[in-house]
Amino acid sequence: MMSNPGEADTGVSVRRWQDIPGWFTWRDAQEEAVAHFPGGGTFVEVGNYLGRSLCSLAEVVADSGKSFTLVGVDTCRGSGPEGPRGIDAHGAAVADGGGTFAGLLHRNLIACGFADQVLIVVGGSVPTADLFADASVAWVHIDAGHDYDSVAADITAWRPKVMPGGWLSGDDYIASAWPGVVAAVHDLLPRAQPWSTIQWRWVNE
Ligand SMILES: C[S@@+](CC[C@H](N)C(=O)[O-])C[C@H]1O[C@@H](n2cnc3c(N)ncnc32)[C@H](O)[C@@H]1O
């Protein structure tokens, strides 16, 4: 699953998204989104860490021949301790970068050849959502803070940004491991359904 974040810090070992540490499992969801939506739309991924899922998305788009505006959003300061065991999964990368892994994320995008295809916003999910017009985004995928309040805030901020027919989705839809994710999705998006591997998805019908 995840290798040491420091392994990606050389600027030499990363050439493909598969080389980037992370927790990405929804490649089939990316392929479905790229096949489903006409080119010209906007996809936003909230929570990028070092760019594993974001570079995969850029590759799926590039392979499709379609053109999408791809936006990654991350504070680049990690989520802090979370989950039942209070693990600070991003802490080493944050510390390695002197309090931010923004440089490493950007270098990984460059190394994978997608720096010109992906816009990175270094900032919080909720204030970044305000930069987008309502009903303007085809697909927003949320993989940021996994506690109830964070997921609820992300859903509340991004749901109005999803265009009619668009998708709002997120990672780690597992009650045993991430009860806050499941509870927030149930409370705010009762029509959401399990999707892909361990994702949830709400369609703006
Ligand atoms: C689980 S990781 C993302 C993993 C990534 N999608 C991958 O495939 O490897 C969660 C990320 O969310 C970011 N994050 C946490 N809270 C955030 C917030 N409020 N706004 C933006 N990013 C946030 C963290 O910095 C961290 O990089």
Short mmCIF file of C-alpha atoms in Angstrom, two decimals, residues 14-196:
data_model
loop_
_atom_site.label_atom_id
_atom_site.label_comp_id
_atom_site.label_asym_id
_atom_site.label_seq_id
_atom_site.Cartn_x
_atom_site.Cartn_y
_atom_site.Cartn_z
CA VAL A 14 9.05 9.08 -9.25
CA ARG A 15 8.24 8.73 -12.93
CA ARG A 16 4.73 7.32 -12.87
CA TRP A 17 1.76 7.71 -10.52
CA GLN A 18 2.35 4.13 -9.34
CA ASP A 19 5.67 5.29 -7.84
CA ILE A 20 4.00 7.90 -5.62
CA PRO A 21 3.06 6.90 -2.06
CA GLY A 22 -0.63 7.11 -1.25
CA TRP A 23 -3.87 5.20 -0.74
CA PHE A 24 -5.44 5.38 -4.17
CA THR A 25 -7.85 2.57 -5.17
CA TRP A 26 -10.44 4.19 -7.46
CA ARG A 27 -8.82 4.08 -10.89
CA ASP A 28 -11.99 2.45 -12.28
CA ALA A 29 -14.01 5.41 -10.98
CA GLN A 30 -11.70 7.81 -12.77
CA GLU A 31 -12.09 5.79 -15.96
CA GLU A 32 -15.87 5.83 -15.57
CA ALA A 33 -15.90 9.60 -15.05
CA VAL A 34 -13.69 10.30 -18.03
CA ALA A 35 -15.81 8.02 -20.23
CA HIS A 36 -19.10 9.44 -18.91
CA PHE A 37 -18.59 13.20 -19.08
CA PRO A 38 -18.06 15.09 -22.32
CA GLY A 39 -14.76 16.87 -22.62
CA GLY A 40 -14.56 20.47 -21.55
CA GLY A 41 -15.77 19.90 -18.00
CA THR A 42 -14.01 20.35 -14.70
CA PHE A 43 -12.94 17.64 -12.25
CA VAL A 44 -11.83 18.53 -8.72
CA GLU A 45 -9.99 16.18 -6.38
CA VAL A 46 -10.01 17.35 -2.77
CA GLY A 47 -7.14 15.75 -0.84
CA ASN A 48 -4.17 14.90 -3.01
CA TYR A 49 -1.35 14.11 -0.58
CA LEU A 50 1.67 13.49 -2.84
CA GLY A 51 -0.32 13.22 -6.06
CA ARG A 52 -0.85 9.49 -6.55
CA SER A 53 -4.55 9.67 -7.37
CA LEU A 54 -4.25 13.06 -9.07
CA CYS A 55 -1.53 11.88 -11.48
CA SER A 56 -3.56 8.77 -12.23
CA LEU A 57 -6.54 10.95 -13.11
CA ALA A 58 -4.37 13.07 -15.37
CA GLU A 59 -3.13 9.91 -17.09
CA VAL A 60 -6.67 8.58 -17.61
CA VAL A 61 -7.66 11.92 -19.13
CA ALA A 62 -4.57 12.04 -21.35
CA ASP A 63 -5.20 8.49 -22.58
CA SER A 64 -8.83 9.34 -23.39
CA GLY A 65 -8.01 12.10 -25.84
CA LYS A 66 -10.60 14.28 -24.09
CA SER A 67 -9.79 17.57 -22.42
CA PHE A 68 -10.85 18.38 -18.86
CA THR A 69 -9.84 21.08 -16.42
CA LEU A 70 -8.22 19.14 -13.56
CA VAL A 71 -7.90 20.78 -10.16
CA GLY A 72 -6.26 19.35 -7.05
CA VAL A 73 -6.93 20.90 -3.64
CA ASP A 74 -4.83 20.22 -0.57
CA THR A 75 -3.61 22.18 2.42
CA CYS A 76 -0.33 20.27 2.01
CA ARG A 77 -0.17 20.23 5.79
CA GLY A 78 -1.68 16.80 6.34
CA SER A 79 -4.80 15.69 8.18
CA GLY A 80 -3.12 15.19 11.55
CA PRO A 81 -3.84 12.13 13.71
CA GLU A 82 -7.05 10.42 12.63
CA GLY A 83 -8.89 7.13 12.54
CA PRO A 84 -9.50 4.71 15.39
CA ARG A 85 -5.77 4.48 16.09
CA GLY A 86 -5.03 8.18 15.73
CA ILE A 87 -2.41 7.70 13.02
CA ASP A 88 -0.77 10.81 11.55
CA ALA A 89 -0.24 9.28 8.14
CA HIS A 90 1.01 12.47 6.47
CA GLY A 91 3.15 13.73 9.33
CA ALA A 92 6.49 12.51 8.00
CA ALA A 93 6.00 14.20 4.64
CA VAL A 94 4.90 17.42 6.32
CA ALA A 95 7.93 17.38 8.59
CA ASP A 96 10.30 16.51 5.72
CA GLY A 97 9.10 19.63 3.90
CA GLY A 98 9.43 21.93 6.89
CA GLY A 99 5.70 22.08 7.53
CA THR A 100 4.37 21.52 4.00
CA PHE A 101 4.63 18.86 1.31
CA ALA A 102 3.50 21.26 -1.42
CA GLY A 103 6.92 21.15 -3.08
CA LEU A 104 6.92 17.37 -3.18
CA LEU A 105 3.39 17.23 -4.59
CA HIS A 106 4.33 19.68 -7.32
CA ARG A 107 7.59 17.90 -8.11
CA ASN A 108 5.71 14.63 -8.45
CA LEU A 109 3.28 16.22 -10.91
CA ILE A 110 6.24 17.53 -12.90
CA ALA A 111 8.01 14.16 -12.80
CA CYS A 112 4.88 12.40 -14.10
CA GLY A 113 4.56 14.94 -16.90
CA PHE A 114 1.25 16.45 -15.76
CA ALA A 115 2.24 19.82 -14.29
CA ASP A 116 0.69 21.63 -17.26
CA GLN A 117 -2.50 19.55 -17.18
CA VAL A 118 -3.31 19.91 -13.46
CA LEU A 119 -3.90 23.02 -11.37
CA ILE A 120 -3.02 22.67 -7.71
CA VAL A 121 -4.66 24.86 -5.11
CA VAL A 122 -2.68 24.84 -1.87
CA GLY A 123 -5.42 25.66 0.56
CA GLY A 124 -8.37 24.40 2.52
CA SER A 125 -11.23 22.54 0.92
CA VAL A 126 -14.03 24.81 2.13
CA PRO A 127 -12.56 28.21 1.18
CA THR A 128 -11.37 26.77 -2.14
CA ALA A 129 -14.91 25.68 -3.00
CA ASP A 130 -15.88 29.34 -2.87
CA LEU A 131 -13.65 29.94 -5.91
CA PHE A 132 -16.00 27.87 -8.07
CA ALA A 133 -19.35 29.00 -9.42
CA ASP A 134 -22.37 27.01 -8.35
CA ALA A 135 -23.28 24.13 -10.70
CA SER A 136 -19.95 24.44 -12.52
CA VAL A 137 -18.09 21.21 -11.74
CA ALA A 138 -18.72 17.84 -13.37
CA TRP A 139 -17.06 15.71 -10.69
CA VAL A 140 -15.77 16.45 -7.22
CA HIS A 141 -14.00 13.63 -5.40
CA ILE A 142 -13.34 14.12 -1.68
CA ASP A 143 -10.43 12.44 0.08
CA ALA A 144 -9.38 15.00 2.71
CA GLY A 145 -10.11 14.93 6.45
CA HIS A 146 -11.96 11.73 7.41
CA ASP A 147 -13.70 12.82 10.65
CA TYR A 148 -17.44 13.59 10.62
CA ASP A 149 -17.10 17.36 10.80
CA SER A 150 -14.52 17.53 7.99
CA VAL A 151 -16.51 15.33 5.63
CA ALA A 152 -19.73 17.19 6.44
CA ALA A 153 -18.02 20.53 5.81
CA ASP A 154 -16.57 19.27 2.52
CA ILE A 155 -19.92 17.96 1.33
CA THR A 156 -21.70 21.16 2.33
CA ALA A 157 -19.13 23.30 0.53
CA TRP A 158 -18.85 21.28 -2.67
CA ARG A 159 -22.40 19.97 -3.23
CA PRO A 160 -23.65 23.30 -4.66
CA LYS A 161 -20.69 23.36 -7.05
CA VAL A 162 -21.72 20.13 -8.78
CA MET A 163 -23.51 20.67 -12.08
CA PRO A 164 -26.84 18.96 -12.84
CA GLY A 165 -25.96 15.39 -13.75
CA GLY A 166 -22.58 15.78 -12.07
CA TRP A 167 -21.08 13.62 -9.36
CA LEU A 168 -19.93 14.24 -5.80
CA SER A 169 -18.00 11.30 -4.38
CA GLY A 170 -15.44 10.35 -1.82
CA ASP A 171 -13.05 7.76 -0.49
CA ASP A 172 -13.05 5.40 2.47
CA TYR A 173 -16.73 4.56 2.71
CA ILE A 174 -16.07 1.93 5.37
CA ALA A 175 -18.07 2.07 8.60
CA SER A 176 -15.63 0.02 10.66
CA ALA A 177 -12.56 2.08 9.76
CA TRP A 178 -14.02 5.52 9.00
CA PRO A 179 -17.37 5.87 10.78
CA GLY A 180 -17.29 9.65 10.40
CA VAL A 181 -17.19 9.37 6.62
CA VAL A 182 -20.16 7.01 6.49
CA ALA A 183 -22.21 9.00 9.01
CA ALA A 184 -21.63 12.34 7.29
CA VAL A 185 -22.53 10.92 3.89
CA HIS A 186 -25.69 9.31 5.28
CA ASP A 187 -26.74 12.52 7.05
CA LEU A 188 -26.05 14.98 4.25
CA LEU A 189 -26.48 12.87 1.12
CA PRO A 190 -29.04 10.16 1.87
CA ARG A 191 -29.25 9.20 -1.82
CA ALA A 192 -25.52 8.50 -2.04
CA GLN A 193 -24.54 4.95 -2.96
CA PRO A 194 -21.43 2.79 -2.54
CA TRP A 195 -19.25 3.09 -5.60
CA SER A 196 -16.11 1.60 -7.08
#
